[in-house]
Amino acid sequence: MSHATRTLHTPTSTSSRRTDTRLLSVYLNDHLAGATAGTDRARYLARSCRGTDLGPTLEAIAGEIAKDRRSLTDLLHRLHIPARRYKVAAGWTAEKLGRLKANGRLVRRSPLSTVIELEMLRVGVTGKIACWEALRQLAESDERLEPDVLDDLLRRGHRQLNALEELHREQTASTFRTSGPHGTGAQG
């Protein structure tokens, strides 16, 4: 593969910085795999918490996370970067396998599952914010990237993270609350 096909030049000047699309392709496809897992995890958690105090907020966040994944796929298309199906499939598979973790219960859902899944979503949203920040930085020299769009994605990501942190605090307090004098509460 020639150097010219791996990098794209911005037409603003001959001395402008170049974006290495080969590396950007790997980076964005890795984030697409994570976004696929995160979207599935958020939907699963929202369904699991339907009818609880957490449900409405998680439904809204799950919808936003799915919208963010679509924004990422739109961005790949805009940059003429193909989505790597094997990475998307790996993200989907990883999310499904993540549901098999031990949570102290064999048949029913444990309150501990919600705590752990909220933590996993927080990690995913933090990674997504880092991606948007990296792309926002690139937008300074690559006109294919829209700073205003990336700024909106960053604001939404930070709102999601703040909401997930609050839900995590609430769920942690609820899950680990003790009822006995020696720290013995309900087993979960």
PDB file of C-alpha atoms in Angstrom:
ATOM      1  CA  MET A   1       0.000   0.000   0.000  1.00  0.00           C
ATOM      2  CA  SER A   2       1.457   3.347  -0.951  1.00  0.00           C
ATOM      3  CA  HIS A   3       1.945   6.177   1.485  1.00  0.00           C
ATOM      4  CA  ALA A   4      -0.553   8.283  -0.483  1.00  0.00           C
ATOM      5  CA  THR A   5      -3.352   5.793   0.093  1.00  0.00           C
ATOM      6  CA  ARG A   6      -2.681   5.545   3.813  1.00  0.00           C
ATOM      7  CA  THR A   7      -2.784   9.249   4.545  1.00  0.00           C
ATOM      8  CA  LEU A   8      -5.151  11.957   3.483  1.00  0.00           C
ATOM      9  CA  HIS A   9      -4.075  15.523   3.017  1.00  0.00           C
ATOM     10  CA  THR A  10      -6.260  18.408   3.942  1.00  0.00           C
ATOM     11  CA  PRO A  11      -6.511  20.747   0.963  1.00  0.00           C
ATOM     12  CA  THR A  12      -5.945  23.902   3.035  1.00  0.00           C
ATOM     13  CA  SER A  13      -2.199  23.967   2.400  1.00  0.00           C
ATOM     14  CA  THR A  14       0.635  21.761   1.318  1.00  0.00           C
ATOM     15  CA  SER A  15       2.218  22.048   4.749  1.00  0.00           C
ATOM     16  CA  SER A  16      -0.955  21.106   6.660  1.00  0.00           C
ATOM     17  CA  ARG A  17      -0.932  18.113   8.944  1.00  0.00           C
ATOM     18  CA  ARG A  18      -2.001  14.754   7.593  1.00  0.00           C
ATOM     19  CA  THR A  19      -4.331  12.260   9.172  1.00  0.00           C
ATOM     20  CA  ASP A  20      -3.057   8.703   9.003  1.00  0.00           C
ATOM     21  CA  THR A  21      -6.276   7.014   7.921  1.00  0.00           C
ATOM     22  CA  ARG A  22      -4.813   3.543   8.414  1.00  0.00           C
ATOM     23  CA  LEU A  23      -4.292   4.182  12.112  1.00  0.00           C
ATOM     24  CA  LEU A  24      -7.514   6.175  12.364  1.00  0.00           C
ATOM     25  CA  SER A  25      -9.354   3.217  10.822  1.00  0.00           C
ATOM     26  CA  VAL A  26      -8.006   0.840  13.459  1.00  0.00           C
ATOM     27  CA  TYR A  27      -8.782   3.328  16.237  1.00  0.00           C
ATOM     28  CA  LEU A  28     -12.342   4.056  15.114  1.00  0.00           C
ATOM     29  CA  ASN A  29     -13.127   0.409  14.419  1.00  0.00           C
ATOM     30  CA  ASP A  30     -11.938  -0.485  17.926  1.00  0.00           C
ATOM     31  CA  HIS A  31     -14.283   2.190  19.265  1.00  0.00           C
ATOM     32  CA  LEU A  32     -17.065   0.838  17.055  1.00  0.00           C
ATOM     33  CA  ALA A  33     -16.604  -2.589  18.657  1.00  0.00           C
ATOM     34  CA  GLY A  34     -16.814  -0.928  22.080  1.00  0.00           C
ATOM     35  CA  ALA A  35     -19.842   1.109  21.017  1.00  0.00           C
ATOM     36  CA  THR A  36     -21.564  -2.068  19.842  1.00  0.00           C
ATOM     37  CA  ALA A  37     -20.955  -3.733  23.208  1.00  0.00           C
ATOM     38  CA  GLY A  38     -21.950  -0.573  25.075  1.00  0.00           C
ATOM     39  CA  THR A  39     -25.186  -0.159  23.129  1.00  0.00           C
ATOM     40  CA  ASP A  40     -26.199  -3.763  23.828  1.00  0.00           C
ATOM     41  CA  ARG A  41     -25.181  -3.486  27.496  1.00  0.00           C
ATOM     42  CA  ALA A  42     -27.122  -0.247  27.966  1.00  0.00           C
ATOM     43  CA  ARG A  43     -30.265  -1.719  26.363  1.00  0.00           C
ATOM     44  CA  TYR A  44     -29.972  -4.891  28.444  1.00  0.00           C
ATOM     45  CA  LEU A  45     -29.539  -2.924  31.671  1.00  0.00           C
ATOM     46  CA  ALA A  46     -32.440  -0.608  30.811  1.00  0.00           C
ATOM     47  CA  ARG A  47     -34.692  -3.645  30.194  1.00  0.00           C
ATOM     48  CA  SER A  48     -33.498  -5.276  33.421  1.00  0.00           C
ATOM     49  CA  CYS A  49     -34.305  -2.148  35.421  1.00  0.00           C
ATOM     50  CA  ARG A  50     -37.663  -1.423  33.805  1.00  0.00           C
ATOM     51  CA  GLY A  51     -40.189  -0.669  36.538  1.00  0.00           C
ATOM     52  CA  THR A  52     -37.535   0.521  39.017  1.00  0.00           C
ATOM     53  CA  ASP A  53     -36.397   4.025  39.938  1.00  0.00           C
ATOM     54  CA  LEU A  54     -33.390   3.540  37.637  1.00  0.00           C
ATOM     55  CA  GLY A  55     -35.480   2.524  34.628  1.00  0.00           C
ATOM     56  CA  PRO A  56     -36.436   5.870  33.052  1.00  0.00           C
ATOM     57  CA  THR A  57     -32.915   7.316  33.265  1.00  0.00           C
ATOM     58  CA  LEU A  58     -31.374   4.121  31.900  1.00  0.00           C
ATOM     59  CA  GLU A  59     -33.884   4.048  29.020  1.00  0.00           C
ATOM     60  CA  ALA A  60     -32.868   7.590  28.070  1.00  0.00           C
ATOM     61  CA  ILE A  61     -29.147   6.822  28.356  1.00  0.00           C
ATOM     62  CA  ALA A  62     -29.529   3.612  26.320  1.00  0.00           C
ATOM     63  CA  GLY A  63     -31.212   5.620  23.560  1.00  0.00           C
ATOM     64  CA  GLU A  64     -28.421   8.188  23.587  1.00  0.00           C
ATOM     65  CA  ILE A  65     -25.709   5.520  23.533  1.00  0.00           C
ATOM     66  CA  ALA A  66     -27.368   3.934  20.496  1.00  0.00           C
ATOM     67  CA  LYS A  67     -27.517   7.371  18.852  1.00  0.00           C
ATOM     68  CA  ASP A  68     -23.814   7.894  19.615  1.00  0.00           C
ATOM     69  CA  ARG A  69     -23.000   4.570  17.938  1.00  0.00           C
ATOM     70  CA  ARG A  70     -24.893   5.747  14.846  1.00  0.00           C
ATOM     71  CA  SER A  71     -22.895   8.991  14.958  1.00  0.00           C
ATOM     72  CA  LEU A  72     -19.708   6.929  14.956  1.00  0.00           C
ATOM     73  CA  THR A  73     -20.841   4.840  11.980  1.00  0.00           C
ATOM     74  CA  ASP A  74     -21.831   8.053  10.158  1.00  0.00           C
ATOM     75  CA  LEU A  75     -18.375   9.421  10.884  1.00  0.00           C
ATOM     76  CA  LEU A  76     -16.716   6.281   9.510  1.00  0.00           C
ATOM     77  CA  HIS A  77     -18.760   6.690   6.336  1.00  0.00           C
ATOM     78  CA  ARG A  78     -17.874  10.383   6.064  1.00  0.00           C
ATOM     79  CA  LEU A  79     -14.172   9.530   6.414  1.00  0.00           C
ATOM     80  CA  HIS A  80     -14.488   6.675   3.864  1.00  0.00           C
ATOM     81  CA  ILE A  81     -13.369   4.177   6.500  1.00  0.00           C
ATOM     82  CA  PRO A  82     -15.017   0.769   6.231  1.00  0.00           C
ATOM     83  CA  ALA A  83     -16.511  -0.759   9.360  1.00  0.00           C
ATOM     84  CA  ARG A  84     -14.714  -3.999  10.160  1.00  0.00           C
ATOM     85  CA  ARG A  85     -17.461  -6.555  10.714  1.00  0.00           C
ATOM     86  CA  TYR A  86     -15.201  -8.908  12.672  1.00  0.00           C
ATOM     87  CA  LYS A  87     -14.540  -6.147  15.225  1.00  0.00           C
ATOM     88  CA  VAL A  88     -18.240  -5.342  15.509  1.00  0.00           C
ATOM     89  CA  ALA A  89     -18.946  -9.059  15.997  1.00  0.00           C
ATOM     90  CA  ALA A  90     -16.213  -9.255  18.635  1.00  0.00           C
ATOM     91  CA  GLY A  91     -17.792  -6.351  20.541  1.00  0.00           C
ATOM     92  CA  TRP A  92     -21.208  -7.996  20.361  1.00  0.00           C
ATOM     93  CA  THR A  93     -19.784 -11.328  21.535  1.00  0.00           C
ATOM     94  CA  ALA A  94     -17.820  -9.753  24.382  1.00  0.00           C
ATOM     95  CA  GLU A  95     -20.964  -8.063  25.690  1.00  0.00           C
ATOM     96  CA  LYS A  96     -22.912 -11.329  25.638  1.00  0.00           C
ATOM     97  CA  LEU A  97     -20.097 -13.187  27.417  1.00  0.00           C
ATOM     98  CA  GLY A  98     -19.938 -10.405  30.001  1.00  0.00           C
ATOM     99  CA  ARG A  99     -23.428 -11.351  31.129  1.00  0.00           C
ATOM    100  CA  LEU A 100     -22.129 -14.733  32.318  1.00  0.00           C
ATOM    101  CA  LYS A 101     -20.138 -13.287  35.222  1.00  0.00           C
ATOM    102  CA  ALA A 102     -20.702 -14.591  38.720  1.00  0.00           C
ATOM    103  CA  ASN A 103     -23.013 -12.358  40.712  1.00  0.00           C
ATOM    104  CA  GLY A 104     -23.855 -14.468  43.733  1.00  0.00           C
ATOM    105  CA  ARG A 105     -27.030 -15.903  42.208  1.00  0.00           C
ATOM    106  CA  LEU A 106     -27.621 -18.736  39.789  1.00  0.00           C
ATOM    107  CA  VAL A 107     -31.143 -18.135  38.506  1.00  0.00           C
ATOM    108  CA  ARG A 108     -32.342 -14.652  39.418  1.00  0.00           C
ATOM    109  CA  ARG A 109     -30.748 -11.300  38.733  1.00  0.00           C
ATOM    110  CA  SER A 110     -28.722  -9.978  41.650  1.00  0.00           C
ATOM    111  CA  PRO A 111     -28.719  -6.314  42.710  1.00  0.00           C
ATOM    112  CA  LEU A 112     -24.936  -6.662  42.417  1.00  0.00           C
ATOM    113  CA  SER A 113     -25.401  -7.184  38.662  1.00  0.00           C
ATOM    114  CA  THR A 114     -26.788  -3.675  38.327  1.00  0.00           C
ATOM    115  CA  VAL A 115     -23.860  -2.177  40.254  1.00  0.00           C
ATOM    116  CA  ILE A 116     -21.332  -3.969  38.053  1.00  0.00           C
ATOM    117  CA  GLU A 117     -23.169  -3.167  34.819  1.00  0.00           C
ATOM    118  CA  LEU A 118     -23.370   0.519  35.762  1.00  0.00           C
ATOM    119  CA  GLU A 119     -19.613   0.423  36.325  1.00  0.00           C
ATOM    120  CA  MET A 120     -19.100  -1.191  32.929  1.00  0.00           C
ATOM    121  CA  LEU A 121     -21.224   1.481  31.254  1.00  0.00           C
ATOM    122  CA  ARG A 122     -19.241   4.207  33.024  1.00  0.00           C
ATOM    123  CA  VAL A 123     -16.022   2.739  31.637  1.00  0.00           C
ATOM    124  CA  GLY A 124     -17.545   2.587  28.161  1.00  0.00           C
ATOM    125  CA  VAL A 125     -18.803   6.161  28.263  1.00  0.00           C
ATOM    126  CA  THR A 126     -15.405   7.336  29.545  1.00  0.00           C
ATOM    127  CA  GLY A 127     -13.770   5.620  26.549  1.00  0.00           C
ATOM    128  CA  LYS A 128     -16.285   7.174  24.180  1.00  0.00           C
ATOM    129  CA  ILE A 129     -15.545  10.631  25.599  1.00  0.00           C
ATOM    130  CA  ALA A 130     -11.833  10.014  25.011  1.00  0.00           C
ATOM    131  CA  CYS A 131     -12.584   9.117  21.385  1.00  0.00           C
ATOM    132  CA  TRP A 132     -14.646  12.261  20.848  1.00  0.00           C
ATOM    133  CA  GLU A 133     -11.860  14.320  22.466  1.00  0.00           C
ATOM    134  CA  ALA A 134      -9.252  12.796  20.146  1.00  0.00           C
ATOM    135  CA  LEU A 135     -11.417  13.470  17.103  1.00  0.00           C
ATOM    136  CA  ARG A 136     -12.120  17.000  18.311  1.00  0.00           C
ATOM    137  CA  GLN A 137      -8.385  17.598  18.430  1.00  0.00           C
ATOM    138  CA  LEU A 138      -8.015  16.246  14.879  1.00  0.00           C
ATOM    139  CA  ALA A 139     -10.853  18.509  13.740  1.00  0.00           C
ATOM    140  CA  GLU A 140      -8.511  21.467  14.138  1.00  0.00           C
ATOM    141  CA  SER A 141      -6.567  20.303  11.065  1.00  0.00           C
ATOM    142  CA  ASP A 142      -8.973  17.966   9.249  1.00  0.00           C
ATOM    143  CA  GLU A 143     -12.007  19.687   7.743  1.00  0.00           C
ATOM    144  CA  ARG A 144     -13.809  16.370   7.291  1.00  0.00           C
ATOM    145  CA  LEU A 145     -14.437  16.428  11.044  1.00  0.00           C
ATOM    146  CA  GLU A 146     -17.029  18.892  12.290  1.00  0.00           C
ATOM    147  CA  PRO A 147     -16.013  20.594  15.556  1.00  0.00           C
ATOM    148  CA  ASP A 148     -19.588  21.581  16.453  1.00  0.00           C
ATOM    149  CA  VAL A 149     -20.845  18.010  16.059  1.00  0.00           C
ATOM    150  CA  LEU A 150     -17.976  16.670  18.153  1.00  0.00           C
ATOM    151  CA  ASP A 151     -18.600  19.330  20.813  1.00  0.00           C
ATOM    152  CA  ASP A 152     -22.242  18.178  21.020  1.00  0.00           C
ATOM    153  CA  LEU A 153     -21.148  14.540  21.303  1.00  0.00           C
ATOM    154  CA  LEU A 154     -18.724  15.487  24.074  1.00  0.00           C
ATOM    155  CA  ARG A 155     -21.416  17.361  26.019  1.00  0.00           C
ATOM    156  CA  ARG A 156     -23.807  14.430  25.703  1.00  0.00           C
ATOM    157  CA  GLY A 157     -21.100  11.977  26.791  1.00  0.00           C
ATOM    158  CA  HIS A 158     -20.334  14.034  29.897  1.00  0.00           C
ATOM    159  CA  ARG A 159     -24.058  14.219  30.753  1.00  0.00           C
ATOM    160  CA  GLN A 160     -24.292  10.435  30.387  1.00  0.00           C
ATOM    161  CA  LEU A 161     -21.276   9.920  32.599  1.00  0.00           C
ATOM    162  CA  ASN A 162     -22.656  12.213  35.303  1.00  0.00           C
ATOM    163  CA  ALA A 163     -26.023  10.435  35.222  1.00  0.00           C
ATOM    164  CA  LEU A 164     -24.380   6.993  35.392  1.00  0.00           C
ATOM    165  CA  GLU A 165     -22.231   8.087  38.336  1.00  0.00           C
ATOM    166  CA  GLU A 166     -25.345   9.244  40.206  1.00  0.00           C
ATOM    167  CA  LEU A 167     -27.199   6.006  39.417  1.00  0.00           C
ATOM    168  CA  HIS A 168     -24.151   4.046  40.568  1.00  0.00           C
ATOM    169  CA  ARG A 169     -24.092   5.922  43.906  1.00  0.00           C
ATOM    170  CA  GLU A 170     -27.790   5.208  44.426  1.00  0.00           C
ATOM    171  CA  GLN A 171     -27.540   1.545  43.447  1.00  0.00           C
ATOM    172  CA  THR A 172     -24.416   1.009  45.553  1.00  0.00           C
ATOM    173  CA  ALA A 173     -26.151   2.457  48.625  1.00  0.00           C
ATOM    174  CA  SER A 174     -29.212   0.300  47.979  1.00  0.00           C
ATOM    175  CA  THR A 175     -27.288  -2.902  47.236  1.00  0.00           C
ATOM    176  CA  PHE A 176     -24.873  -2.795  50.151  1.00  0.00           C
ATOM    177  CA  ARG A 177     -27.181  -1.304  52.773  1.00  0.00           C
ATOM    178  CA  THR A 178     -27.040  -3.410  55.914  1.00  0.00           C
ATOM    179  CA  SER A 179     -29.985  -4.284  58.123  1.00  0.00           C
ATOM    180  CA  GLY A 180     -28.251  -5.953  61.052  1.00  0.00           C
ATOM    181  CA  PRO A 181     -26.082  -4.573  63.853  1.00  0.00           C
ATOM    182  CA  HIS A 182     -22.963  -6.385  62.606  1.00  0.00           C
ATOM    183  CA  GLY A 183     -23.144  -5.449  58.943  1.00  0.00           C
ATOM    184  CA  THR A 184     -25.223  -8.451  57.974  1.00  0.00           C
ATOM    185  CA  GLY A 185     -27.920  -7.594  55.521  1.00  0.00           C
ATOM    186  CA  ALA A 186     -29.810  -9.315  52.826  1.00  0.00           C
ATOM    187  CA  GLN A 187     -27.698 -11.666  50.738  1.00  0.00           C
ATOM    188  CA  GLY A 188     -27.676 -10.640  47.055  1.00  0.00           C
TER     189      GLY A 188
END
